[in-house]
GROMACS .gro file of C-alpha atoms in nm:
model
  312
    1UNK     CA    1  -0.663  -1.861  -1.319
    2UNK     CA    2  -0.481  -1.544  -1.215
    3UNK     CA    3  -0.697  -1.235  -1.248
    4UNK     CA    4  -0.442  -1.059  -1.469
    5UNK     CA    5  -0.443  -1.351  -1.712
    6UNK     CA    6  -0.821  -1.348  -1.725
    7UNK     CA    7  -0.796  -0.974  -1.791
    8UNK     CA    8  -0.553  -1.034  -2.081
    9UNK     CA    9  -0.790  -1.287  -2.238
   10UNK     CA   10  -1.099  -1.070  -2.183
   11UNK     CA   11  -0.945  -0.758  -2.337
   12UNK     CA   12  -0.765  -0.939  -2.617
   13UNK     CA   13  -1.104  -1.058  -2.737
   14UNK     CA   14  -1.262  -0.714  -2.687
   15UNK     CA   15  -0.992  -0.534  -2.883
   16UNK     CA   16  -1.006  -0.785  -3.168
   17UNK     CA   17  -1.386  -0.767  -3.185
   18UNK     CA   18  -1.375  -0.387  -3.176
   19UNK     CA   19  -1.125  -0.372  -3.462
   20UNK     CA   20  -1.352  -0.594  -3.673
   21UNK     CA   21  -1.657  -0.384  -3.585
   22UNK     CA   22  -1.473  -0.068  -3.689
   23UNK     CA   23  -1.363  -0.228  -4.014
   24UNK     CA   24  -1.720  -0.333  -4.094
   25UNK     CA   25  -1.849   0.018  -4.020
   26UNK     CA   26  -1.592   0.168  -4.258
   27UNK     CA   27  -1.683  -0.094  -4.521
   28UNK     CA   28  -2.052  -0.008  -4.496
   29UNK     CA   29  -1.991   0.368  -4.516
   30UNK     CA   30  -1.747   0.325  -4.805
   31UNK     CA   31  -2.005   0.120  -4.995
   32UNK     CA   32  -2.256   0.401  -4.941
   33UNK     CA   33  -2.004   0.672  -5.042
   34UNK     CA   34  -1.902   0.496  -5.362
   35UNK     CA   35  -2.269   0.459  -5.457
   36UNK     CA   36  -2.321   0.837  -5.440
   37UNK     CA   37  -2.166   1.111  -5.649
   38UNK     CA   38  -2.095   1.345  -5.358
   39UNK     CA   39  -1.869   1.261  -5.065
   40UNK     CA   40  -2.098   1.234  -4.763
   41UNK     CA   41  -1.901   1.410  -4.489
   42UNK     CA   42  -2.194   1.385  -4.251
   43UNK     CA   43  -2.188   1.005  -4.265
   44UNK     CA   44  -1.810   0.989  -4.221
   45UNK     CA   45  -1.841   1.237  -3.936
   46UNK     CA   46  -2.095   1.015  -3.763
   47UNK     CA   47  -1.835   0.737  -3.738
   48UNK     CA   48  -1.592   0.975  -3.571
   49UNK     CA   49  -1.861   1.082  -3.328
   50UNK     CA   50  -1.951   0.720  -3.252
   51UNK     CA   51  -1.585   0.641  -3.180
   52UNK     CA   52  -1.598   0.866  -2.873
   53UNK     CA   53  -1.285   1.053  -2.976
   54UNK     CA   54  -1.424   1.335  -3.187
   55UNK     CA   55  -1.224   1.587  -2.982
   56UNK     CA   56  -0.896   1.418  -3.081
   57UNK     CA   57  -1.004   1.415  -3.446
   58UNK     CA   58  -1.098   1.783  -3.445
   59UNK     CA   59  -0.763   1.880  -3.293
   60UNK     CA   60  -0.573   1.706  -3.573
   61UNK     CA   61  -0.788   1.739  -3.886
   62UNK     CA   62  -0.958   2.036  -4.048
   63UNK     CA   63  -1.245   1.855  -4.223
   64UNK     CA   64  -1.438   1.529  -4.193
   65UNK     CA   65  -1.337   1.421  -4.541
   66UNK     CA   66  -1.326   1.055  -4.637
   67UNK     CA   67  -0.945   1.043  -4.642
   68UNK     CA   68  -0.910   1.218  -4.303
   69UNK     CA   69  -1.166   0.997  -4.130
   70UNK     CA   70  -1.021   0.678  -4.278
   71UNK     CA   71  -0.671   0.773  -4.167
   72UNK     CA   72  -0.802   0.855  -3.817
   73UNK     CA   73  -0.998   0.532  -3.783
   74UNK     CA   74  -0.737   0.302  -3.936
   75UNK     CA   75  -0.390   0.418  -3.840
   76UNK     CA   76  -0.382   0.731  -3.623
   77UNK     CA   77  -0.175   0.643  -3.314
   78UNK     CA   78  -0.338   0.931  -3.121
   79UNK     CA   79  -0.676   0.760  -3.156
   80UNK     CA   80  -0.707   0.485  -2.890
   81UNK     CA   81  -0.976   0.320  -3.104
   82UNK     CA   82  -0.790   0.318  -3.434
   83UNK     CA   83  -0.757  -0.030  -3.581
   84UNK     CA   84  -0.376  -0.011  -3.572
   85UNK     CA   85  -0.381   0.065  -3.197
   86UNK     CA   86  -0.649  -0.196  -3.123
   87UNK     CA   87  -0.465  -0.473  -3.309
   88UNK     CA   88  -0.139  -0.392  -3.131
   89UNK     CA   89  -0.319  -0.400  -2.795
   90UNK     CA   90  -0.486  -0.733  -2.881
   91UNK     CA   91  -0.151  -0.888  -2.973
   92UNK     CA   92   0.019  -0.755  -2.658
   93UNK     CA   93  -0.250  -0.911  -2.444
   94UNK     CA   94  -0.221  -1.232  -2.644
   95UNK     CA   95   0.154  -1.249  -2.588
   96UNK     CA   96   0.100  -1.223  -2.213
   97UNK     CA   97  -0.111  -1.541  -2.219
   98UNK     CA   98   0.064  -1.716  -2.508
   99UNK     CA   99   0.091  -2.045  -2.316
  100UNK     CA  100  -0.288  -2.045  -2.263
  101UNK     CA  101  -0.356  -2.042  -2.636
  102UNK     CA  102  -0.328  -2.317  -2.894
  103UNK     CA  103  -0.083  -2.272  -3.178
  104UNK     CA  104  -0.371  -2.214  -3.422
  105UNK     CA  105  -0.526  -1.939  -3.211
  106UNK     CA  106  -0.195  -1.760  -3.154
  107UNK     CA  107  -0.096  -1.783  -3.521
  108UNK     CA  108  -0.430  -1.643  -3.636
  109UNK     CA  109  -0.393  -1.348  -3.398
  110UNK     CA  110  -0.029  -1.289  -3.485
  111UNK     CA  111  -0.085  -1.309  -3.860
  112UNK     CA  112  -0.377  -1.069  -3.834
  113UNK     CA  113  -0.154  -0.819  -3.653
  114UNK     CA  114   0.135  -0.865  -3.899
  115UNK     CA  115  -0.090  -0.806  -4.202
  116UNK     CA  116  -0.254  -0.508  -4.035
  117UNK     CA  117   0.078  -0.355  -3.931
  118UNK     CA  118   0.222  -0.391  -4.281
  119UNK     CA  119  -0.087  -0.244  -4.449
  120UNK     CA  120  -0.117   0.056  -4.218
  121UNK     CA  121   0.245   0.175  -4.207
  122UNK     CA  122   0.161   0.446  -4.460
  123UNK     CA  123  -0.139   0.643  -4.581
  124UNK     CA  124  -0.405   0.410  -4.723
  125UNK     CA  125  -0.523   0.475  -5.078
  126UNK     CA  126  -0.889   0.438  -5.169
  127UNK     CA  127  -0.790   0.167  -5.418
  128UNK     CA  128  -0.632  -0.051  -5.148
  129UNK     CA  129  -0.885   0.022  -4.876
  130UNK     CA  130  -1.142  -0.252  -4.960
  131UNK     CA  131  -0.882  -0.530  -4.956
  132UNK     CA  132  -0.726  -0.401  -4.631
  133UNK     CA  133  -1.063  -0.392  -4.459
  134UNK     CA  134  -1.149  -0.738  -4.589
  135UNK     CA  135  -0.819  -0.875  -4.452
  136UNK     CA  136  -0.900  -0.732  -4.107
  137UNK     CA  137  -1.245  -0.893  -4.108
  138UNK     CA  138  -1.106  -1.224  -4.235
  139UNK     CA  139  -0.834  -1.222  -3.969
  140UNK     CA  140  -1.092  -1.184  -3.694
  141UNK     CA  141  -1.301  -1.463  -3.846
  142UNK     CA  142  -0.998  -1.693  -3.859
  143UNK     CA  143  -0.933  -1.621  -3.492
  144UNK     CA  144  -1.289  -1.722  -3.400
  145UNK     CA  145  -1.267  -2.034  -3.612
  146UNK     CA  146  -0.939  -2.135  -3.449
  147UNK     CA  147  -1.085  -2.063  -3.107
  148UNK     CA  148  -1.387  -2.287  -3.159
  149UNK     CA  149  -1.196  -2.555  -3.346
  150UNK     CA  150  -0.882  -2.597  -3.136
  151UNK     CA  151  -0.933  -2.463  -2.781
  152UNK     CA  152  -1.069  -2.650  -2.482
  153UNK     CA  153  -1.404  -2.501  -2.383
  154UNK     CA  154  -1.282  -2.417  -2.035
  155UNK     CA  155  -1.237  -2.095  -1.835
  156UNK     CA  156  -0.984  -1.963  -2.089
  157UNK     CA  157  -1.244  -2.003  -2.362
  158UNK     CA  158  -1.512  -1.847  -2.138
  159UNK     CA  159  -1.315  -1.527  -2.071
  160UNK     CA  160  -1.242  -1.490  -2.442
  161UNK     CA  161  -1.609  -1.532  -2.531
  162UNK     CA  162  -1.720  -1.293  -2.257
  163UNK     CA  163  -1.492  -1.025  -2.400
  164UNK     CA  164  -1.626  -1.086  -2.749
  165UNK     CA  165  -1.995  -1.067  -2.660
  166UNK     CA  166  -1.967  -0.771  -2.421
  167UNK     CA  167  -1.800  -0.580  -2.704
  168UNK     CA  168  -2.038  -0.706  -2.971
  169UNK     CA  169  -2.354  -0.622  -2.775
  170UNK     CA  170  -2.219  -0.275  -2.705
  171UNK     CA  171  -2.137  -0.220  -3.073
  172UNK     CA  172  -2.482  -0.330  -3.191
  173UNK     CA  173  -2.660  -0.118  -2.931
  174UNK     CA  174  -2.454   0.192  -3.012
  175UNK     CA  175  -2.504   0.143  -3.386
  176UNK     CA  176  -2.880   0.140  -3.330
  177UNK     CA  177  -2.860   0.432  -3.087
  178UNK     CA  178  -2.674   0.645  -3.343
  179UNK     CA  179  -2.946   0.583  -3.603
  180UNK     CA  180  -3.249   0.519  -3.383
  181UNK     CA  181  -3.449   0.799  -3.548
  182UNK     CA  182  -3.414   0.607  -3.875
  183UNK     CA  183  -3.576   0.302  -3.712
  184UNK     CA  184  -3.882   0.471  -3.564
  185UNK     CA  185  -4.226   0.377  -3.704
  186UNK     CA  186  -4.256   0.719  -3.872
  187UNK     CA  187  -3.944   0.645  -4.072
  188UNK     CA  188  -4.140   0.399  -4.287
  189UNK     CA  189  -4.361   0.690  -4.390
  190UNK     CA  190  -4.089   0.949  -4.434
  191UNK     CA  191  -3.828   0.712  -4.571
  192UNK     CA  192  -3.723   0.771  -4.927
  193UNK     CA  193  -3.412   0.654  -5.107
  194UNK     CA  194  -3.167   0.817  -4.862
  195UNK     CA  195  -3.346   0.667  -4.561
  196UNK     CA  196  -3.320   0.319  -4.710
  197UNK     CA  197  -2.951   0.378  -4.777
  198UNK     CA  198  -2.907   0.456  -4.407
  199UNK     CA  199  -3.087   0.136  -4.309
  200UNK     CA  200  -2.855  -0.053  -4.541
  201UNK     CA  201  -2.551   0.104  -4.373
  202UNK     CA  202  -2.675  -0.013  -4.032
  203UNK     CA  203  -2.728  -0.370  -4.154
  204UNK     CA  204  -2.400  -0.390  -4.345
  205UNK     CA  205  -2.200  -0.250  -4.053
  206UNK     CA  206  -2.339  -0.531  -3.834
  207UNK     CA  207  -2.285  -0.804  -4.095
  208UNK     CA  208  -2.662  -0.846  -4.114
  209UNK     CA  209  -2.744  -0.730  -4.467
  210UNK     CA  210  -2.761  -1.070  -4.637
  211UNK     CA  211  -2.932  -1.252  -4.351
  212UNK     CA  212  -3.198  -0.982  -4.313
  213UNK     CA  213  -3.268  -0.981  -4.687
  214UNK     CA  214  -3.286  -1.359  -4.690
  215UNK     CA  215  -3.548  -1.353  -4.414
  216UNK     CA  216  -3.744  -1.052  -4.540
  217UNK     CA  217  -3.699  -1.106  -4.917
  218UNK     CA  218  -3.562  -0.758  -4.977
  219UNK     CA  219  -3.817  -0.554  -4.778
  220UNK     CA  220  -3.657  -0.272  -4.579
  221UNK     CA  221  -3.894  -0.185  -4.297
  222UNK     CA  222  -3.753   0.016  -4.002
  223UNK     CA  223  -3.951  -0.171  -3.737
  224UNK     CA  224  -3.845  -0.509  -3.870
  225UNK     CA  225  -3.481  -0.396  -3.887
  226UNK     CA  226  -3.487  -0.282  -3.523
  227UNK     CA  227  -3.658  -0.604  -3.414
  228UNK     CA  228  -3.403  -0.813  -3.606
  229UNK     CA  229  -3.098  -0.637  -3.460
  230UNK     CA  230  -3.226  -0.639  -3.103
  231UNK     CA  231  -3.443  -0.947  -3.058
  232UNK     CA  232  -3.366  -1.209  -3.324
  233UNK     CA  233  -3.216  -1.506  -3.138
  234UNK     CA  234  -3.071  -1.650  -3.460
  235UNK     CA  235  -2.866  -1.342  -3.554
  236UNK     CA  236  -2.509  -1.364  -3.408
  237UNK     CA  237  -2.484  -0.988  -3.360
  238UNK     CA  238  -2.829  -0.926  -3.217
  239UNK     CA  239  -2.834  -0.803  -2.859
  240UNK     CA  240  -3.050  -1.097  -2.750
  241UNK     CA  241  -2.803  -1.346  -2.899
  242UNK     CA  242  -2.512  -1.172  -2.723
  243UNK     CA  243  -2.696  -1.167  -2.390
  244UNK     CA  244  -2.760  -1.540  -2.414
  245UNK     CA  245  -2.389  -1.606  -2.476
  246UNK     CA  246  -2.292  -1.388  -2.181
  247UNK     CA  247  -2.526  -1.583  -1.955
  248UNK     CA  248  -2.401  -1.919  -2.089
  249UNK     CA  249  -2.031  -1.841  -2.038
  250UNK     CA  250  -2.086  -1.693  -1.693
  251UNK     CA  251  -2.286  -2.003  -1.599
  252UNK     CA  252  -1.991  -2.219  -1.707
  253UNK     CA  253  -1.751  -2.015  -1.493
  254UNK     CA  254  -1.987  -2.033  -1.196
  255UNK     CA  255  -2.005  -2.411  -1.221
  256UNK     CA  256  -1.628  -2.440  -1.269
  257UNK     CA  257  -1.526  -2.212  -0.981
  258UNK     CA  258  -1.816  -2.303  -0.753
  259UNK     CA  259  -1.889  -1.943  -0.655
  260UNK     CA  260  -2.186  -1.708  -0.662
  261UNK     CA  261  -2.127  -1.416  -0.892
  262UNK     CA  262  -2.333  -1.102  -0.925
  263UNK     CA  263  -2.230  -1.074  -1.291
  264UNK     CA  264  -2.433  -1.389  -1.365
  265UNK     CA  265  -2.736  -1.241  -1.186
  266UNK     CA  266  -2.712  -0.922  -1.394
  267UNK     CA  267  -2.662  -1.121  -1.715
  268UNK     CA  268  -2.963  -1.340  -1.633
  269UNK     CA  269  -3.178  -1.028  -1.575
  270UNK     CA  270  -3.044  -0.878  -1.899
  271UNK     CA  271  -3.137  -1.188  -2.098
  272UNK     CA  272  -3.478  -1.226  -1.930
  273UNK     CA  273  -3.570  -0.862  -1.992
  274UNK     CA  274  -3.478  -0.892  -2.359
  275UNK     CA  275  -3.686  -1.207  -2.401
  276UNK     CA  276  -3.986  -1.035  -2.242
  277UNK     CA  277  -3.950  -0.726  -2.460
  278UNK     CA  278  -3.919  -0.947  -2.767
  279UNK     CA  279  -4.287  -1.039  -2.721
  280UNK     CA  280  -4.394  -0.674  -2.748
  281UNK     CA  281  -4.465  -0.509  -3.083
  282UNK     CA  282  -4.149  -0.314  -3.166
  283UNK     CA  283  -4.364  -0.017  -3.267
  284UNK     CA  284  -4.493   0.009  -2.909
  285UNK     CA  285  -4.148   0.023  -2.752
  286UNK     CA  286  -3.960   0.339  -2.654
  287UNK     CA  287  -3.661   0.251  -2.871
  288UNK     CA  288  -3.429   0.524  -2.744
  289UNK     CA  289  -3.505   0.441  -2.381
  290UNK     CA  290  -3.466   0.067  -2.443
  291UNK     CA  291  -3.128   0.103  -2.614
  292UNK     CA  292  -2.992   0.339  -2.348
  293UNK     CA  293  -3.093   0.086  -2.082
  294UNK     CA  294  -2.936  -0.203  -2.273
  295UNK     CA  295  -2.606  -0.016  -2.313
  296UNK     CA  296  -2.604   0.059  -1.939
  297UNK     CA  297  -2.679  -0.301  -1.838
  298UNK     CA  298  -2.425  -0.446  -2.081
  299UNK     CA  299  -2.157  -0.214  -1.939
  300UNK     CA  300  -2.264  -0.314  -1.587
  301UNK     CA  301  -2.205  -0.680  -1.672
  302UNK     CA  302  -1.857  -0.599  -1.802
  303UNK     CA  303  -1.769  -0.401  -1.489
  304UNK     CA  304  -1.907  -0.672  -1.261
  305UNK     CA  305  -1.708  -0.941  -1.443
  306UNK     CA  306  -1.395  -0.739  -1.372
  307UNK     CA  307  -1.490  -0.721  -1.002
  308UNK     CA  308  -1.610  -1.082  -0.963
  309UNK     CA  309  -1.303  -1.242  -1.120
  310UNK     CA  310  -1.041  -0.987  -1.006
  311UNK     CA  311  -0.949  -0.887  -1.360
  312UNK     CA  312  -0.673  -0.631  -1.336
   0.00000   0.00000   0.00000
């Protein structure tokens, strides 16, 4: 496969995953905001900060109000991580490799973009916001279903999955990093109603609220939440799960192309380190240090994939 085509597939999947992650984060924060009488500007501001483009926001908006943040995150063309920009970028990459995709995969991507483009042409009202966010999440889910159900599991599939899990691991790690102080052992002592609401936001933003409650029967313990999001091999958005998928898809590419790739070595180390740390009591782990290291290693895998397979 040409490196530029692999690059299109890799980034198409990353942009689509990132748009879904952003939509889920807005959903979780909106659920929290609607459950409280006062608009929580601090929580909305934390999303802007996490986006990495707070400077662009501050140059265009006076306050971190709900409406300003939602507009910035959903449809602001000056924000490279707004959902409107991400979906357009995903579709452009998809068009470049249209012949590599099955009809079902292309249609799911195209329909997701069409719905998103139509919904975000004008300012979004709070009444329409939940349905718009749900459509974005559903569109991404349809894409994954079409991918698994209709594509050959070959190198095209591998590059798409690598993009998805690099992005997903990064999102989970950064979500934990932004709230790590809420997941420290002392948080279980300090934690009152507002602390538990913050834990709920973390879980909902990672599509982990129902599965965590099913496993833990409603108990919200910070250590167990951190352990679940980092080390639970059954949870599709845990960092351990993502690392395993990265290793699996890079192994497939190595066998297919018959080369030796440093990206697989890094991914193998990443997965092995996570498995070893999973055996340690979460309360005895330097959570901030661990997450910073995981973000660094995950980014290193992404950069090495670009180098190994000449993605450009």
